mmCIF file of C-alpha atoms in Angstrom:
data_model
loop_
_atom_site.group_PDB
_atom_site.id
_atom_site.type_symbol
_atom_site.label_atom_id
_atom_site.label_comp_id
_atom_site.label_asym_id
_atom_site.label_seq_id
_atom_site.Cartn_x
_atom_site.Cartn_y
_atom_site.Cartn_z
ATOM 1 C CA MET A 1 -43.499 -25.188 4.454
ATOM 2 C CA LYS A 2 -41.100 -23.982 1.738
ATOM 3 C CA ARG A 3 -42.785 -20.576 1.657
ATOM 4 C CA GLY A 4 -42.324 -20.276 5.530
ATOM 5 C CA LEU A 5 -38.680 -21.261 5.274
ATOM 6 C CA TYR A 6 -38.111 -18.666 2.472
ATOM 7 C CA ILE A 7 -39.719 -15.932 4.541
ATOM 8 C CA LEU A 8 -37.579 -16.960 7.529
ATOM 9 C CA LEU A 9 -34.350 -16.730 5.430
ATOM 10 C CA ILE A 10 -35.256 -13.386 4.107
ATOM 11 C CA SER A 11 -36.002 -12.112 7.645
ATOM 12 C CA ILE A 12 -32.651 -13.287 8.882
ATOM 13 C CA LEU A 13 -30.935 -11.615 5.904
ATOM 14 C CA PHE A 14 -32.794 -8.319 6.471
ATOM 15 C CA ILE A 15 -31.946 -8.397 10.281
ATOM 16 C CA SER A 16 -28.364 -9.215 9.414
ATOM 17 C CA CYS A 17 -28.109 -6.221 6.918
ATOM 18 C CA SER A 18 -29.874 -4.060 9.493
ATOM 19 C CA ASP A 19 -27.372 -4.974 12.150
ATOM 20 C CA PHE A 20 -24.515 -4.329 9.777
ATOM 21 C CA GLN A 21 -25.801 -0.906 8.806
ATOM 22 C CA LYS A 22 -26.476 0.024 12.424
ATOM 23 C CA THR A 23 -23.043 -1.079 13.484
ATOM 24 C CA LEU A 24 -21.358 0.701 10.537
ATOM 25 C CA LYS A 25 -23.010 4.021 11.472
ATOM 26 C CA SER A 26 -22.319 3.687 15.184
ATOM 27 C CA GLU A 27 -19.376 5.076 17.265
ATOM 28 C CA ASP A 28 -18.872 1.795 19.073
ATOM 29 C CA THR A 29 -15.438 0.587 17.899
ATOM 30 C CA ALA A 30 -15.665 -2.593 19.992
ATOM 31 C CA ALA A 31 -18.979 -3.536 18.297
ATOM 32 C CA LYS A 32 -17.387 -2.882 15.019
ATOM 33 C CA PHE A 33 -14.366 -4.933 15.768
ATOM 34 C CA GLU A 34 -16.611 -7.836 16.943
ATOM 35 C CA LEU A 35 -18.904 -7.787 13.900
ATOM 36 C CA ALA A 36 -15.945 -7.336 11.503
ATOM 37 C CA THR A 37 -14.350 -10.413 12.877
ATOM 38 C CA GLU A 38 -17.564 -12.440 12.502
ATOM 39 C CA LEU A 39 -18.048 -11.317 8.955
ATOM 40 C CA TYR A 40 -14.306 -11.955 8.253
ATOM 41 C CA ASP A 41 -14.659 -15.479 9.579
ATOM 42 C CA ALA A 42 -17.759 -15.869 7.342
ATOM 43 C CA GLU A 43 -15.782 -14.557 4.376
ATOM 44 C CA LYS A 44 -17.964 -11.573 3.950
ATOM 45 C CA TRP A 45 -14.917 -9.599 2.763
ATOM 46 C CA ASN A 46 -16.575 -6.445 1.632
ATOM 47 C CA LYS A 47 -18.647 -5.832 4.813
ATOM 48 C CA SER A 48 -15.720 -6.802 7.066
ATOM 49 C CA TYR A 49 -13.432 -4.501 5.145
ATOM 50 C CA ARG A 50 -15.805 -1.570 5.512
ATOM 51 C CA LEU A 51 -15.890 -1.998 9.295
ATOM 52 C CA LEU A 52 -12.179 -2.614 9.636
ATOM 53 C CA ASP A 53 -11.385 0.392 7.504
ATOM 54 C CA GLN A 54 -13.224 2.572 10.028
ATOM 55 C CA ILE A 55 -11.450 1.359 13.129
ATOM 56 C CA LEU A 56 -7.943 0.585 11.783
ATOM 57 C CA GLN A 57 -6.483 3.853 12.962
ATOM 58 C CA GLN A 58 -8.392 3.859 16.226
ATOM 59 C CA TYR A 59 -6.778 0.571 17.349
ATOM 60 C CA ARG A 60 -3.259 1.583 16.395
ATOM 61 C CA GLY A 61 -0.871 0.642 19.219
ATOM 62 C CA LYS A 62 -3.526 -1.511 20.946
ATOM 63 C CA PRO A 63 -3.339 -5.318 21.353
ATOM 64 C CA GLN A 64 -6.050 -5.802 18.734
ATOM 65 C CA ALA A 65 -4.111 -3.735 16.141
ATOM 66 C CA GLU A 66 -2.065 -6.688 14.833
ATOM 67 C CA LYS A 67 -5.238 -8.806 14.110
ATOM 68 C CA ILE A 68 -7.098 -5.874 12.542
ATOM 69 C CA THR A 69 -4.209 -4.923 10.367
ATOM 70 C CA PHE A 70 -3.858 -8.482 9.005
ATOM 71 C CA MET A 71 -7.606 -8.866 8.476
ATOM 72 C CA HIS A 72 -7.827 -5.519 6.717
ATOM 73 C CA ALA A 73 -5.029 -6.501 4.300
ATOM 74 C CA MET A 74 -6.528 -9.884 3.732
ATOM 75 C CA CYS A 75 -9.985 -8.370 2.906
ATOM 76 C CA SER A 76 -8.312 -6.093 0.257
ATOM 77 C CA TYR A 77 -6.601 -9.172 -1.249
ATOM 78 C CA GLN A 78 -9.824 -11.200 -1.346
ATOM 79 C CA LEU A 79 -11.641 -8.275 -2.892
ATOM 80 C CA GLY A 80 -9.106 -8.077 -5.665
ATOM 81 C CA THR A 81 -7.620 -4.691 -4.796
ATOM 82 C CA TYR A 82 -4.059 -6.039 -4.995
ATOM 83 C CA TYR A 83 -2.145 -2.817 -4.964
ATOM 84 C CA GLU A 84 -3.775 -1.877 -1.679
ATOM 85 C CA ALA A 85 -3.414 -5.416 -0.324
ATOM 86 C CA SER A 86 0.259 -5.572 -1.016
ATOM 87 C CA PHE A 87 0.739 -2.264 0.536
ATOM 88 C CA HIS A 88 -0.966 -3.236 3.707
ATOM 89 C CA PHE A 89 0.714 -6.657 3.877
ATOM 90 C CA ASP A 90 4.094 -4.975 3.533
ATOM 91 C CA LYS A 91 3.177 -2.653 6.293
ATOM 92 C CA PHE A 92 2.123 -5.594 8.490
ATOM 93 C CA THR A 93 5.350 -7.287 8.063
ATOM 94 C CA ASP A 94 7.228 -4.102 8.880
ATOM 95 C CA ILE A 95 5.323 -3.457 12.042
ATOM 96 C CA TYR A 96 4.944 -7.191 13.152
ATOM 97 C CA PRO A 97 8.017 -8.994 11.840
ATOM 98 C CA LYS A 98 7.693 -11.562 14.674
ATOM 99 C CA SER A 99 3.941 -12.269 14.105
ATOM 100 C CA GLU A 100 2.891 -15.819 13.378
ATOM 101 C CA LYS A 101 1.177 -14.238 10.332
ATOM 102 C CA ALA A 102 4.243 -12.518 9.104
ATOM 103 C CA GLU A 103 5.241 -15.303 6.691
ATOM 104 C CA GLN A 104 1.753 -15.509 5.144
ATOM 105 C CA ALA A 105 1.549 -11.656 4.896
ATOM 106 C CA ALA A 106 4.969 -11.480 3.051
ATOM 107 C CA PHE A 107 3.872 -14.129 0.617
ATOM 108 C CA LEU A 108 0.535 -12.545 -0.037
ATOM 109 C CA ALA A 109 2.245 -9.136 -0.482
ATOM 110 C CA ALA A 110 4.392 -10.636 -3.224
ATOM 111 C CA LYS A 111 1.451 -12.434 -4.657
ATOM 112 C CA GLY A 112 -0.519 -9.171 -4.842
ATOM 113 C CA TYR A 113 2.263 -7.868 -7.170
ATOM 114 C CA TYR A 114 1.955 -11.085 -9.190
ATOM 115 C CA HIS A 115 -1.707 -10.480 -9.690
ATOM 116 C CA ASN A 116 -0.928 -6.938 -10.915
ATOM 117 C CA SER A 117 1.492 -8.227 -13.530
ATOM 118 C CA PRO A 118 0.124 -7.427 -17.000
ATOM 119 C CA ALA A 119 0.066 -9.355 -20.194
ATOM 120 C CA TYR A 120 3.530 -9.927 -21.655
ATOM 121 C CA SER A 121 2.923 -7.503 -24.548
ATOM 122 C CA LYS A 122 2.621 -4.559 -22.074
ATOM 123 C CA GLU A 123 5.148 -2.692 -19.911
ATOM 124 C CA GLN A 124 6.511 -5.201 -17.387
ATOM 125 C CA LYS A 125 7.354 -2.899 -14.417
ATOM 126 C CA GLU A 126 4.974 -4.724 -12.172
ATOM 127 C CA THR A 127 6.291 -8.155 -13.333
ATOM 128 C CA ILE A 128 9.781 -7.176 -12.352
ATOM 129 C CA GLU A 129 8.602 -5.867 -8.961
ATOM 130 C CA ALA A 130 6.834 -9.148 -8.376
ATOM 131 C CA ILE A 131 9.867 -11.213 -9.091
ATOM 132 C CA GLU A 132 11.918 -9.030 -6.766
ATOM 133 C CA LYS A 133 9.242 -9.388 -4.037
ATOM 134 C CA PHE A 134 9.186 -13.164 -4.349
ATOM 135 C CA GLN A 135 13.003 -13.265 -4.183
ATOM 136 C CA ILE A 136 12.975 -11.218 -0.972
ATOM 137 C CA PHE A 137 10.304 -13.552 0.402
ATOM 138 C CA VAL A 138 12.393 -16.726 -0.441
ATOM 139 C CA ASN A 139 15.466 -15.239 1.119
ATOM 140 C CA GLU A 140 13.550 -14.377 4.290
ATOM 141 C CA TYR A 141 11.652 -17.708 4.441
ATOM 142 C CA PRO A 142 13.808 -20.388 2.604
ATOM 143 C CA ASN A 143 11.782 -23.234 4.261
ATOM 144 C CA SER A 144 8.387 -21.635 3.814
ATOM 145 C CA GLN A 145 5.224 -23.749 3.183
ATOM 146 C CA TYR A 146 4.599 -21.347 0.353
ATOM 147 C CA LEU A 147 7.963 -21.982 -1.320
ATOM 148 C CA ALA A 148 6.807 -24.339 -4.002
ATOM 149 C CA GLU A 149 3.982 -21.981 -5.000
ATOM 150 C CA ALA A 150 6.298 -18.971 -5.000
ATOM 151 C CA ASN A 151 8.749 -20.741 -7.306
ATOM 152 C CA GLU A 152 5.925 -21.698 -9.748
ATOM 153 C CA LEU A 153 4.683 -18.083 -9.829
ATOM 154 C CA VAL A 154 8.243 -16.782 -10.500
ATOM 155 C CA LYS A 155 8.611 -19.161 -13.345
ATOM 156 C CA GLU A 156 5.372 -17.764 -14.822
ATOM 157 C CA LEU A 157 6.538 -14.191 -14.337
ATOM 158 C CA ASP A 158 9.963 -15.047 -15.826
ATOM 159 C CA PHE A 159 8.246 -16.494 -18.843
ATOM 160 C CA LYS A 160 6.396 -13.143 -19.412
ATOM 161 C CA LEU A 161 9.746 -11.273 -19.585
ATOM 162 C CA GLU A 162 11.160 -14.021 -21.809
ATOM 163 C CA LYS A 163 8.053 -13.957 -24.145
ATOM 164 C CA LYS A 164 8.174 -10.176 -24.421
ATOM 165 C CA ALA A 165 11.887 -10.053 -25.385
ATOM 166 C CA PHE A 166 11.316 -12.917 -27.854
ATOM 167 C CA GLU A 167 8.383 -11.243 -29.598
ATOM 168 C CA ILE A 168 10.299 -7.996 -29.854
ATOM 169 C CA ALA A 169 13.172 -9.793 -31.631
ATOM 170 C CA LYS A 170 10.693 -11.744 -33.761
ATOM 171 C CA GLN A 171 8.857 -8.609 -34.745
ATOM 172 C CA TYR A 172 12.047 -7.236 -36.219
ATOM 173 C CA ASN A 173 12.286 -10.356 -38.240
ATOM 174 C CA LEU A 174 8.710 -9.935 -39.529
ATOM 175 C CA ILE A 175 9.219 -6.301 -40.640
ATOM 176 C CA ARG A 176 12.536 -7.302 -42.294
ATOM 177 C CA GLU A 177 14.726 -5.468 -39.945
ATOM 178 C CA TYR A 178 17.158 -8.373 -39.977
ATOM 179 C CA ARG A 179 20.237 -6.758 -38.385
ATOM 180 C CA ALA A 180 18.069 -5.512 -35.426
ATOM 181 C CA SER A 181 16.482 -8.975 -35.161
ATOM 182 C CA ILE A 182 19.814 -10.776 -34.965
ATOM 183 C CA LYS A 183 20.998 -8.282 -32.390
ATOM 184 C CA SER A 184 17.815 -8.714 -30.333
ATOM 185 C CA PHE A 185 17.959 -12.538 -30.491
ATOM 186 C CA ASN A 186 21.639 -12.466 -29.434
ATOM 187 C CA ASN A 187 20.634 -10.348 -26.418
ATOM 188 C CA PHE A 188 17.698 -12.563 -25.715
ATOM 189 C CA LEU A 189 19.956 -15.725 -25.636
ATOM 190 C CA LEU A 190 22.360 -13.997 -23.263
ATOM 191 C CA GLU A 191 19.665 -12.742 -20.975
ATOM 192 C CA PHE A 192 17.645 -15.954 -20.875
ATOM 193 C CA PRO A 193 20.164 -18.822 -21.223
ATOM 194 C CA GLY A 194 17.624 -21.369 -20.060
ATOM 195 C CA ALA A 195 14.756 -19.976 -22.065
ATOM 196 C CA THR A 196 11.667 -22.009 -22.870
ATOM 197 C CA LEU A 197 11.823 -20.384 -26.305
ATOM 198 C CA LYS A 198 15.525 -20.957 -26.861
ATOM 199 C CA THR A 199 15.038 -23.353 -29.861
ATOM 200 C CA ASP A 200 12.712 -20.788 -31.546
ATOM 201 C CA ALA A 201 15.090 -17.922 -30.843
ATOM 202 C CA ILE A 202 18.073 -19.784 -32.345
ATOM 203 C CA TYR A 203 15.997 -20.683 -35.461
ATOM 204 C CA TYR A 204 14.684 -17.085 -36.049
ATOM 205 C CA ARG A 205 18.158 -15.664 -35.452
ATOM 206 C CA PHE A 206 19.279 -17.941 -38.255
ATOM 207 C CA ASP A 207 16.312 -17.088 -40.411
ATOM 208 C CA SER A 208 17.150 -13.327 -39.919
ATOM 209 C CA ALA A 209 20.767 -13.981 -40.844
ATOM 210 C CA TYR A 210 19.699 -16.033 -43.821
ATOM 211 C CA ASN A 211 17.520 -13.204 -45.149
ATOM 212 C CA LEU A 212 20.142 -10.595 -44.417
ATOM 213 C CA ALA A 213 22.732 -12.609 -46.324
ATOM 214 C CA VAL A 214 20.796 -13.459 -49.448
ATOM 215 C CA LEU A 215 19.421 -9.866 -49.839
ATOM 216 C CA SER A 216 22.850 -8.252 -49.298
ATOM 217 C CA ILE A 217 24.866 -6.303 -51.858
ATOM 218 C CA ASP A 218 27.882 -8.127 -53.143
ATOM 219 C CA TYR A 219 30.623 -6.425 -50.979
ATOM 220 C CA LEU A 220 28.757 -7.435 -47.760
ATOM 221 C CA LYS A 221 27.454 -10.786 -48.947
ATOM 222 C CA GLU A 222 30.340 -13.099 -48.398
ATOM 223 C CA LYS A 223 30.756 -12.311 -44.751
ATOM 224 C CA ARG A 224 26.981 -12.478 -44.134
ATOM 225 C CA LEU A 225 26.637 -15.760 -45.809
ATOM 226 C CA LYS A 226 29.435 -17.136 -43.450
ATOM 227 C CA ASP A 227 27.738 -15.605 -40.482
ATOM 228 C CA ALA A 228 24.397 -17.179 -41.442
ATOM 229 C CA ILE A 229 25.923 -20.638 -41.996
ATOM 230 C CA GLY A 230 27.543 -20.305 -38.521
ATOM 231 C CA TYR A 231 24.060 -19.657 -36.953
ATOM 232 C CA TYR A 232 22.812 -22.658 -38.825
ATOM 233 C CA LYS A 233 25.523 -24.885 -37.329
ATOM 234 C CA VAL A 234 24.544 -23.605 -33.794
ATOM 235 C CA LEU A 235 21.022 -24.805 -34.498
ATOM 236 C CA GLN A 236 22.012 -28.040 -36.031
ATOM 237 C CA LYS A 237 24.376 -28.888 -33.064
ATOM 238 C CA ALA A 238 22.079 -27.765 -30.269
ATOM 239 C CA TYR A 239 18.750 -29.029 -31.673
ATOM 240 C CA PRO A 240 19.359 -31.630 -34.432
ATOM 241 C CA GLU A 241 15.816 -33.056 -33.956
ATOM 242 C CA SER A 242 14.198 -29.600 -34.051
ATOM 243 C CA GLU A 243 10.984 -29.102 -36.026
ATOM 244 C CA TYR A 244 12.819 -26.266 -37.728
ATOM 245 C CA MET A 245 15.663 -28.494 -39.125
ATOM 246 C CA GLU A 246 14.024 -29.478 -42.354
ATOM 247 C CA ALA A 247 13.436 -25.882 -43.422
ATOM 248 C CA ALA A 248 16.745 -24.667 -41.997
ATOM 249 C CA THR A 249 18.721 -27.316 -43.944
ATOM 250 C CA VAL A 250 17.202 -26.267 -47.154
ATOM 251 C CA MET A 251 18.067 -22.640 -46.395
ATOM 252 C CA ASN A 252 21.609 -23.624 -45.444
ATOM 253 C CA GLU A 253 22.095 -25.455 -48.776
ATOM 254 C CA GLU A 254 21.145 -22.245 -50.575
ATOM 255 C CA LEU A 255 23.651 -20.242 -48.415
ATOM 256 C CA GLN A 256 26.404 -22.857 -49.223
ATOM 257 C CA GLU A 257 25.630 -22.601 -53.017
ATOM 258 C CA GLN A 258 25.862 -18.814 -52.972
ATOM 259 C CA LEU A 259 29.022 -18.906 -50.874
ATOM 260 C CA ASN A 260 30.594 -21.262 -53.357
ATOM 261 C CA THR A 261 30.174 -18.637 -56.104
ATOM 262 C CA PHE A 262 32.507 -16.357 -54.073
ATOM 263 C CA THR A 263 35.034 -19.160 -53.608
ATOM 264 C CA THR A 264 34.971 -19.877 -57.311
ATOM 265 C CA LYS A 265 35.564 -16.362 -58.246
ATOM 266 C CA SER A 266 38.522 -16.095 -55.883
#
C-alpha cells in the first residue's frame, strides 16, 4: 500500500515537472500566465518567477499586467533577491498607485532595503536608504496595517547607525586617542539624543577625558582636569544609579586630588 502511494506521488511530481518544463519552453503566454498563477498560489516561488519573467514584458499595458507585475516582485522577495524585489515593487507603485496592492508593495519595497542593510560594522548606505524608504511609506500610509512593523524595523535600523557611531568613538578610547574619542562621543550624543547607548557614551566620554587629563603635561593639565570633572558631573546627575558610577567616582576622586595640587600651588 505504502509502496503504491509512493509511486503515485513520484508520478504526480514527474508529470508536474514535465508540465512546467513544457509550458516554460512553449510560446503560449496564456498558458504560462495560468500556470505561473497556480504555482504562485502554491508558493512555488522559483517556478512561478521563471514563467512570470518570460511574460512580464509581453503583458505590458494589458489588464493582466498589474497582477503579473505584483506577483513577479513578490516572487523576487520570497526568493531573497531583495534588490530586485524592491526595484520591482517601487516600479509597481509608480505604475499602479491606486492599486489595492500598492500599500503592500510600498511596504515590501522598503522592507527589501531593510533586508539588504548590513551589519553595523560595515558601510551603512543601505541602512540609511531603508530608513528613508520607511519614512516615505509612513508619510504615504499613516494609518497602514503595516505601521507597527515598519516602526519596529526603523528602530532596528536606527540602532545600527547608533551602534556604529558608538563603536567608532569607543575605538578611539581603546587606542588611546582620547581627544578624538571625546569629540566623537560629543557628536554621538548630539546626533542620537535618545540613544539606547547614551549611558555608555556618557561614561566612556568621561573615561576618555579622565585619561586625557591624568596623562597631560602640566600646562594643559588643569583645564583638562576641570573638563573631566565636568563630564563626571553629567554622568552623576543623569545616571546616579548607573553600573559605571562606582568606578567613575573613584576616578573623579583622583581628578579632584590632582586638581587640588594646582589650587594649592596658586
